[in-house]
Tab-separated table of C-alpha atoms in Angstrom:
chain	number	residue	atom	x	y	z
O	1	UNK	CA	166.935	9.917	29.201
O	2	UNK	CA	169.470	11.056	26.603
O	3	UNK	CA	172.963	11.700	27.934
O	4	UNK	CA	172.577	15.483	28.285
O	5	UNK	CA	175.215	16.892	30.604
O	6	UNK	CA	175.513	20.608	29.826
O	7	UNK	CA	172.283	22.533	29.155
O	8	UNK	CA	171.991	26.148	28.053
O	9	UNK	CA	168.786	28.076	28.719
O	10	UNK	CA	168.400	31.191	26.567
O	11	UNK	CA	166.655	34.171	28.163
O	12	UNK	CA	165.645	37.613	26.960
O	13	UNK	CA	164.991	38.859	30.499
O	14	UNK	CA	161.901	40.770	29.387
O	15	UNK	CA	159.030	38.615	30.633
O	16	UNK	CA	158.227	35.621	32.802
O	17	UNK	CA	160.110	32.675	31.307
O	18	UNK	CA	159.325	30.226	34.090
O	19	UNK	CA	157.599	27.748	31.733
O	20	UNK	CA	160.724	27.353	29.641
O	21	UNK	CA	162.966	27.280	32.710
O	22	UNK	CA	160.749	24.594	34.186
O	23	UNK	CA	161.438	22.434	31.122
O	24	UNK	CA	165.175	23.095	31.353
O	25	UNK	CA	165.270	22.316	35.077
O	26	UNK	CA	163.274	19.112	34.592
O	27	UNK	CA	165.704	17.809	31.956
O	28	UNK	CA	168.716	18.913	34.002
O	29	UNK	CA	167.371	17.111	37.060
O	30	UNK	CA	166.580	13.940	35.105
O	31	UNK	CA	170.072	13.882	33.529
O	32	UNK	CA	172.038	15.260	36.501
O	33	UNK	CA	173.164	17.981	34.094
O	34	UNK	CA	174.532	21.456	34.700
O	35	UNK	CA	172.351	24.408	33.694
O	36	UNK	CA	173.478	27.825	32.564
O	37	UNK	CA	171.206	30.759	31.762
O	38	UNK	CA	172.439	32.876	28.874
O	39	UNK	CA	170.586	36.206	28.835
O	40	UNK	CA	170.909	37.809	25.394
O	41	UNK	CA	170.041	41.475	24.994
O	42	UNK	CA	170.825	44.457	22.756
O	43	UNK	CA	173.823	46.590	23.641
O	44	UNK	CA	173.047	50.001	25.148
O	45	UNK	CA	173.646	53.030	22.899
O	46	UNK	CA	176.898	54.885	23.573
O	47	UNK	CA	175.145	57.787	25.284
O	48	UNK	CA	173.588	55.370	27.807
O	49	UNK	CA	176.627	53.200	28.550
O	50	UNK	CA	176.936	54.653	32.074
O	51	UNK	CA	173.781	52.700	32.951
O	52	UNK	CA	175.304	49.408	31.826
O	53	UNK	CA	175.672	47.852	35.275
O	54	UNK	CA	172.129	48.742	36.293
O	55	UNK	CA	170.893	47.377	32.950
O	56	UNK	CA	172.622	44.040	33.451
O	57	UNK	CA	171.567	43.757	37.100
O	58	UNK	CA	167.956	44.249	36.021
O	59	UNK	CA	168.246	41.407	33.517
O	60	UNK	CA	169.789	39.097	36.125
O	61	UNK	CA	167.037	39.992	38.580
O	62	UNK	CA	164.335	39.163	36.012
O	63	UNK	CA	165.990	35.787	35.309
O	64	UNK	CA	166.233	35.030	39.030
O	65	UNK	CA	162.544	35.806	39.467
O	66	UNK	CA	161.583	33.436	36.635
O	67	UNK	CA	163.944	30.831	38.070
O	68	UNK	CA	162.308	31.093	41.499
O	69	UNK	CA	158.842	30.665	39.952
O	70	UNK	CA	159.983	27.620	37.983
O	71	UNK	CA	161.530	26.051	41.088
O	72	UNK	CA	158.326	26.631	43.041
O	73	UNK	CA	156.310	24.846	40.339
O	74	UNK	CA	158.720	21.893	40.454
O	75	UNK	CA	158.982	21.799	44.235
O	76	UNK	CA	162.702	22.645	44.148
O	77	UNK	CA	164.637	24.873	46.535
O	78	UNK	CA	166.045	27.671	44.399
O	79	UNK	CA	168.652	28.447	47.071
O	80	UNK	CA	170.143	24.965	46.699
O	81	UNK	CA	170.519	25.216	42.919
O	82	UNK	CA	173.777	26.192	41.303
O	83	UNK	CA	172.686	27.930	38.107
O	84	UNK	CA	175.144	30.226	36.383
O	85	UNK	CA	173.644	33.369	34.815
O	86	UNK	CA	175.519	35.270	32.113
O	87	UNK	CA	174.360	38.463	30.409
O	88	UNK	CA	175.525	38.867	26.812
O	89	UNK	CA	174.813	42.127	24.999
O	90	UNK	CA	175.164	42.717	21.292
O	91	UNK	CA	173.601	42.128	17.883
O	92	UNK	CA	172.928	38.799	16.078
O	93	UNK	CA	171.653	36.956	19.200
O	94	UNK	CA	171.216	33.582	17.470
O	95	UNK	CA	174.829	33.559	16.342
O	96	UNK	CA	176.025	34.492	19.839
O	97	UNK	CA	173.984	31.630	21.290
O	98	UNK	CA	175.484	29.166	18.799
O	99	UNK	CA	178.993	30.463	19.508
O	100	UNK	CA	178.329	29.826	23.192
O	101	UNK	CA	177.236	26.266	22.356
O	102	UNK	CA	180.328	25.651	20.251
O	103	UNK	CA	182.720	27.301	22.686
O	104	UNK	CA	181.542	25.608	25.876
O	105	UNK	CA	180.259	22.301	24.492
O	106	UNK	CA	176.598	22.564	25.444
O	107	UNK	CA	174.574	19.548	24.355
O	108	UNK	CA	171.088	21.079	24.529
O	109	UNK	CA	169.586	24.537	24.138
O	110	UNK	CA	166.244	25.292	25.815
O	111	UNK	CA	164.364	28.495	25.112
O	112	UNK	CA	160.856	29.868	25.512
O	113	UNK	CA	159.358	30.579	22.098
O	114	UNK	CA	159.978	34.052	20.782
O	115	UNK	CA	156.776	36.085	21.071
O	116	UNK	CA	154.443	34.508	23.635
O	117	UNK	CA	151.375	35.764	21.784
O	118	UNK	CA	152.370	33.641	18.787
O	119	UNK	CA	150.246	30.509	19.139
O	120	UNK	CA	151.683	28.684	16.131
O	121	UNK	CA	155.002	28.602	14.338
O	122	UNK	CA	158.288	30.228	15.275
O	123	UNK	CA	159.807	33.642	14.695
O	124	UNK	CA	163.133	34.594	13.118
O	125	UNK	CA	165.592	33.943	15.959
O	126	UNK	CA	164.039	30.595	16.853
O	127	UNK	CA	164.112	29.516	13.210
O	128	UNK	CA	167.773	30.508	12.939
O	129	UNK	CA	168.583	28.319	15.951
O	130	UNK	CA	166.655	25.438	14.395
O	131	UNK	CA	168.599	25.830	11.156
O	132	UNK	CA	172.093	26.421	12.495
O	133	UNK	CA	172.500	25.224	16.094
O	134	UNK	CA	174.404	21.903	16.141
O	135	UNK	CA	172.879	20.516	19.353
O	136	UNK	CA	169.219	19.662	20.100
O	137	UNK	CA	166.995	22.735	20.466
O	138	UNK	CA	163.926	22.699	22.725
O	139	UNK	CA	161.534	25.589	22.046
O	140	UNK	CA	159.063	25.693	24.902
O	141	UNK	CA	155.430	26.697	25.003
O	142	UNK	CA	153.181	26.347	28.096
O	143	UNK	CA	152.086	22.715	28.375
O	144	UNK	CA	148.465	21.736	27.958
O	145	UNK	CA	148.841	19.054	30.638
O	146	UNK	CA	150.672	18.640	33.940
O	147	UNK	CA	154.247	17.327	33.707
O	148	UNK	CA	153.349	13.743	34.600
O	149	UNK	CA	150.571	13.771	32.009
O	150	UNK	CA	152.443	15.507	29.173
O	151	UNK	CA	151.798	14.003	25.739
O	152	UNK	CA	154.781	13.385	23.461
O	153	UNK	CA	154.623	12.932	19.678
O	154	UNK	CA	157.651	11.974	17.586
O	155	UNK	CA	157.733	12.314	13.796
O	156	UNK	CA	159.671	9.560	12.026
O	157	UNK	CA	160.626	9.214	8.363
O	158	UNK	CA	161.551	5.543	7.818
O	159	UNK	CA	162.880	6.233	4.315
O	160	UNK	CA	166.432	6.436	5.619
O	161	UNK	CA	168.618	7.298	2.658
O	162	UNK	CA	171.929	6.991	4.525
O	163	UNK	CA	173.466	6.075	7.869
O	164	UNK	CA	173.005	9.629	9.216
O	165	UNK	CA	169.244	9.496	8.637
O	166	UNK	CA	169.003	6.027	10.187
O	167	UNK	CA	170.993	7.082	13.256
O	168	UNK	CA	168.839	10.192	13.644
O	169	UNK	CA	165.614	8.152	13.533
O	170	UNK	CA	166.929	5.802	16.246
O	171	UNK	CA	167.962	8.754	18.439
O	172	UNK	CA	164.552	10.381	17.996
O	173	UNK	CA	162.732	7.217	19.058
O	174	UNK	CA	164.901	6.574	22.110
O	175	UNK	CA	164.816	10.151	23.361
O	176	UNK	CA	161.059	10.424	22.807
O	177	UNK	CA	160.519	7.164	24.682
O	178	UNK	CA	162.360	8.568	27.710
O	179	UNK	CA	160.388	11.820	27.559
O	180	UNK	CA	157.076	9.960	27.272
O	181	UNK	CA	158.025	7.814	30.272
O	182	UNK	CA	158.431	11.026	32.272
O	183	UNK	CA	155.034	12.202	30.984
O	184	UNK	CA	151.827	10.364	30.155
O	185	UNK	CA	153.612	7.030	29.609
O	186	UNK	CA	152.373	6.663	26.028
O	187	UNK	CA	154.693	7.498	23.162
O	188	UNK	CA	152.888	8.571	19.996
O	189	UNK	CA	154.721	7.984	16.712
O	190	UNK	CA	153.583	9.678	13.514
O	191	UNK	CA	154.806	8.705	10.063
O	192	UNK	CA	153.274	9.925	6.813
O	193	UNK	CA	153.711	8.554	3.346
O	194	UNK	CA	152.580	9.743	-0.041
O	195	UNK	CA	151.889	8.078	-3.388
O	196	UNK	CA	152.074	11.288	-5.333
O	197	UNK	CA	151.647	9.790	-8.799
O	198	UNK	CA	148.199	8.465	-7.870
O	199	UNK	CA	146.424	11.746	-8.604
O	200	UNK	CA	148.088	11.948	-12.015
O	201	UNK	CA	147.455	8.374	-13.108
O	202	UNK	CA	143.931	7.990	-11.780
O	203	UNK	CA	142.230	11.049	-13.256
O	204	UNK	CA	144.591	13.351	-15.132
O	205	UNK	CA	146.767	11.230	-17.375
O	206	UNK	CA	145.239	7.744	-17.678
O	207	UNK	CA	147.657	5.208	-19.149
O	208	UNK	CA	145.417	2.177	-19.061
O	209	UNK	CA	145.823	1.267	-15.383
O	210	UNK	CA	142.543	0.390	-13.702
O	211	UNK	CA	141.483	1.872	-10.363
O	212	UNK	CA	141.767	-1.606	-8.859
O	213	UNK	CA	145.400	-1.924	-9.975
O	214	UNK	CA	146.187	1.534	-8.632
O	215	UNK	CA	144.502	0.721	-5.318
O	216	UNK	CA	146.684	-2.371	-4.979
O	217	UNK	CA	149.818	-0.359	-5.836
O	218	UNK	CA	148.942	2.300	-3.254
O	219	UNK	CA	148.237	-0.364	-0.607
O	220	UNK	CA	151.533	-2.117	-1.375
O	221	UNK	CA	153.466	1.160	-1.074
O	222	UNK	CA	151.839	1.829	2.280
O	223	UNK	CA	152.708	-1.678	3.509
O	224	UNK	CA	156.355	-1.230	2.515
O	225	UNK	CA	156.505	2.125	4.298
O	226	UNK	CA	154.930	0.670	7.450
O	227	UNK	CA	157.309	-2.297	7.390
O	228	UNK	CA	160.299	0.060	7.320
O	229	UNK	CA	158.813	1.987	10.238
O	230	UNK	CA	158.328	-1.213	12.243
O	231	UNK	CA	161.937	-2.229	11.554
O	232	UNK	CA	163.175	1.120	12.886
O	233	UNK	CA	161.055	0.878	16.019
O	234	UNK	CA	162.350	-2.631	16.694
O	235	UNK	CA	165.955	-1.573	16.046
O	236	UNK	CA	165.623	1.302	18.522
O	237	UNK	CA	164.884	-1.189	21.291
O	238	UNK	CA	162.113	0.921	22.779
O	239	UNK	CA	159.216	-0.730	24.547
O	240	UNK	CA	156.363	0.558	26.629
O	241	UNK	CA	153.027	1.876	25.479
O	242	UNK	CA	153.083	2.988	21.829
O	243	UNK	CA	150.408	4.514	19.638
O	244	UNK	CA	151.340	4.707	15.972
O	245	UNK	CA	149.733	7.183	13.579
O	246	UNK	CA	150.612	5.864	10.114
O	247	UNK	CA	148.733	7.494	7.288
O	248	UNK	CA	148.878	8.487	3.643
O	249	UNK	CA	149.066	12.271	3.855
O	250	UNK	CA	151.385	15.213	3.488
O	251	UNK	CA	153.254	15.521	6.796
O	252	UNK	CA	153.172	19.329	6.742
O	253	UNK	CA	149.368	19.126	6.729
O	254	UNK	CA	148.709	16.064	8.854
O	255	UNK	CA	151.186	16.541	11.730
O	256	UNK	CA	150.037	20.051	12.798
O	257	UNK	CA	146.397	18.872	12.659
O	258	UNK	CA	147.253	15.820	14.774
O	259	UNK	CA	149.016	18.033	17.325
O	260	UNK	CA	145.907	20.196	17.656
O	261	UNK	CA	143.340	17.385	17.661
O	262	UNK	CA	145.162	15.221	20.216
O	263	UNK	CA	146.466	18.139	22.304
O	264	UNK	CA	150.119	17.140	22.283
O	265	UNK	CA	152.496	19.055	24.523
O	266	UNK	CA	155.741	18.244	22.695
O	267	UNK	CA	156.639	17.381	19.114
O	268	UNK	CA	160.033	15.720	18.632
O	269	UNK	CA	161.388	15.729	15.102
O	270	UNK	CA	164.598	15.662	13.134
O	271	UNK	CA	165.802	17.993	10.444
O	272	UNK	CA	167.761	16.230	7.723
O	273	UNK	CA	169.726	17.991	5.000
O	274	UNK	CA	168.621	17.004	1.503
O	275	UNK	CA	170.861	19.371	-0.426
O	276	UNK	CA	174.571	19.734	-0.851
O	277	UNK	CA	174.584	23.308	0.446
O	278	UNK	CA	176.835	23.527	3.548
O	279	UNK	CA	174.884	24.525	6.638
O	280	UNK	CA	171.518	24.028	4.952
O	281	UNK	CA	169.703	21.580	7.194
O	282	UNK	CA	165.993	22.133	6.836
O	283	UNK	CA	163.895	21.292	3.812
O	284	UNK	CA	160.536	22.727	2.804
O	285	UNK	CA	158.518	19.993	4.516
O	286	UNK	CA	160.170	20.556	7.891
O	287	UNK	CA	159.837	24.336	7.570
O	288	UNK	CA	156.144	24.040	6.718
O	289	UNK	CA	155.494	21.779	9.714
O	290	UNK	CA	157.286	24.162	12.060
O	291	UNK	CA	155.249	27.162	10.955
O	292	UNK	CA	151.999	25.376	11.835
O	293	UNK	CA	152.658	23.541	15.110
O	294	UNK	CA	151.131	24.881	18.311
O	295	UNK	CA	153.087	22.892	20.914
O	296	UNK	CA	156.632	22.828	22.223
O	297	UNK	CA	159.269	21.482	19.847
O	298	UNK	CA	162.417	19.440	20.371
O	299	UNK	CA	164.494	19.333	17.176
O	300	UNK	CA	167.513	17.119	16.561
O	301	UNK	CA	170.051	17.178	13.749
O	302	UNK	CA	172.287	14.443	12.352
O	303	UNK	CA	175.491	13.937	14.330
O	304	UNK	CA	177.498	14.881	11.229
O	305	UNK	CA	175.939	18.351	11.015
O	306	UNK	CA	178.458	21.197	11.116
O	307	UNK	CA	177.074	24.633	11.975
O	308	UNK	CA	177.807	27.416	9.485
O	309	UNK	CA	178.390	29.658	12.515
O	310	UNK	CA	182.052	29.657	13.515
O	311	UNK	CA	183.685	30.133	16.896
O	312	UNK	CA	184.278	33.673	18.028
């Protein structure tokens, strides 16, 4: 398992969050990591400030109830756990979460998806964390399978344009391998490639290239892409049971369909900046994938990423 040592679970304290807490506790147990629950909530209006203590106690009580349920599911004794709970009231919750990460050096954020009724995609606060939080973010949905049977899918782009992208791909593979070992035992790797000029040259703007020549060019491009993927997998040093889904397709169409058809519980993917805009980390393809996936998500950023959110 990745060297996670300090995990932050984000709570709203409004509903049962035991599924997300179960994920956080499982990772904390596997890594011997500390776990803190950070309950974010709106600040009471001035005319209700006298109820502040009762308000915060109610939030803590709701977190403790979810924590007890999660421990029961995992067979843990909640009384033997040392989990710090902090209530933080105010506006801009995503920024406050990121400031907590930056201030206390958390190396993973776990959170139940915002809006449990939302079966696909992620809402505003979750998307802001995915864009701006410097550490890995795990957005949890209820699993389709039991923990020991959980299915893990990792999305890999072998077209590594620089050392950051290469390092990120290796980290994704190694972390996903560890997560799959704790689940079903099979790591699924998806990698899509596209030969976007094919549609133009074959039918729209013929320039004298035969279909046979184009077919060979497309096949050669696919072989080069697969070879780069194989090199990355070998360089990562992972072993075990692998199932590779390598196809010519748009990833923002194919990956969500694969998640649904194969009933994956967790998608692991990276978000790589492709612009020079500081703090801009997610491109259109990644955003489109995220708005269509129906499973939990673990998102990693390059180690060089600097959050646009500053310390308090």
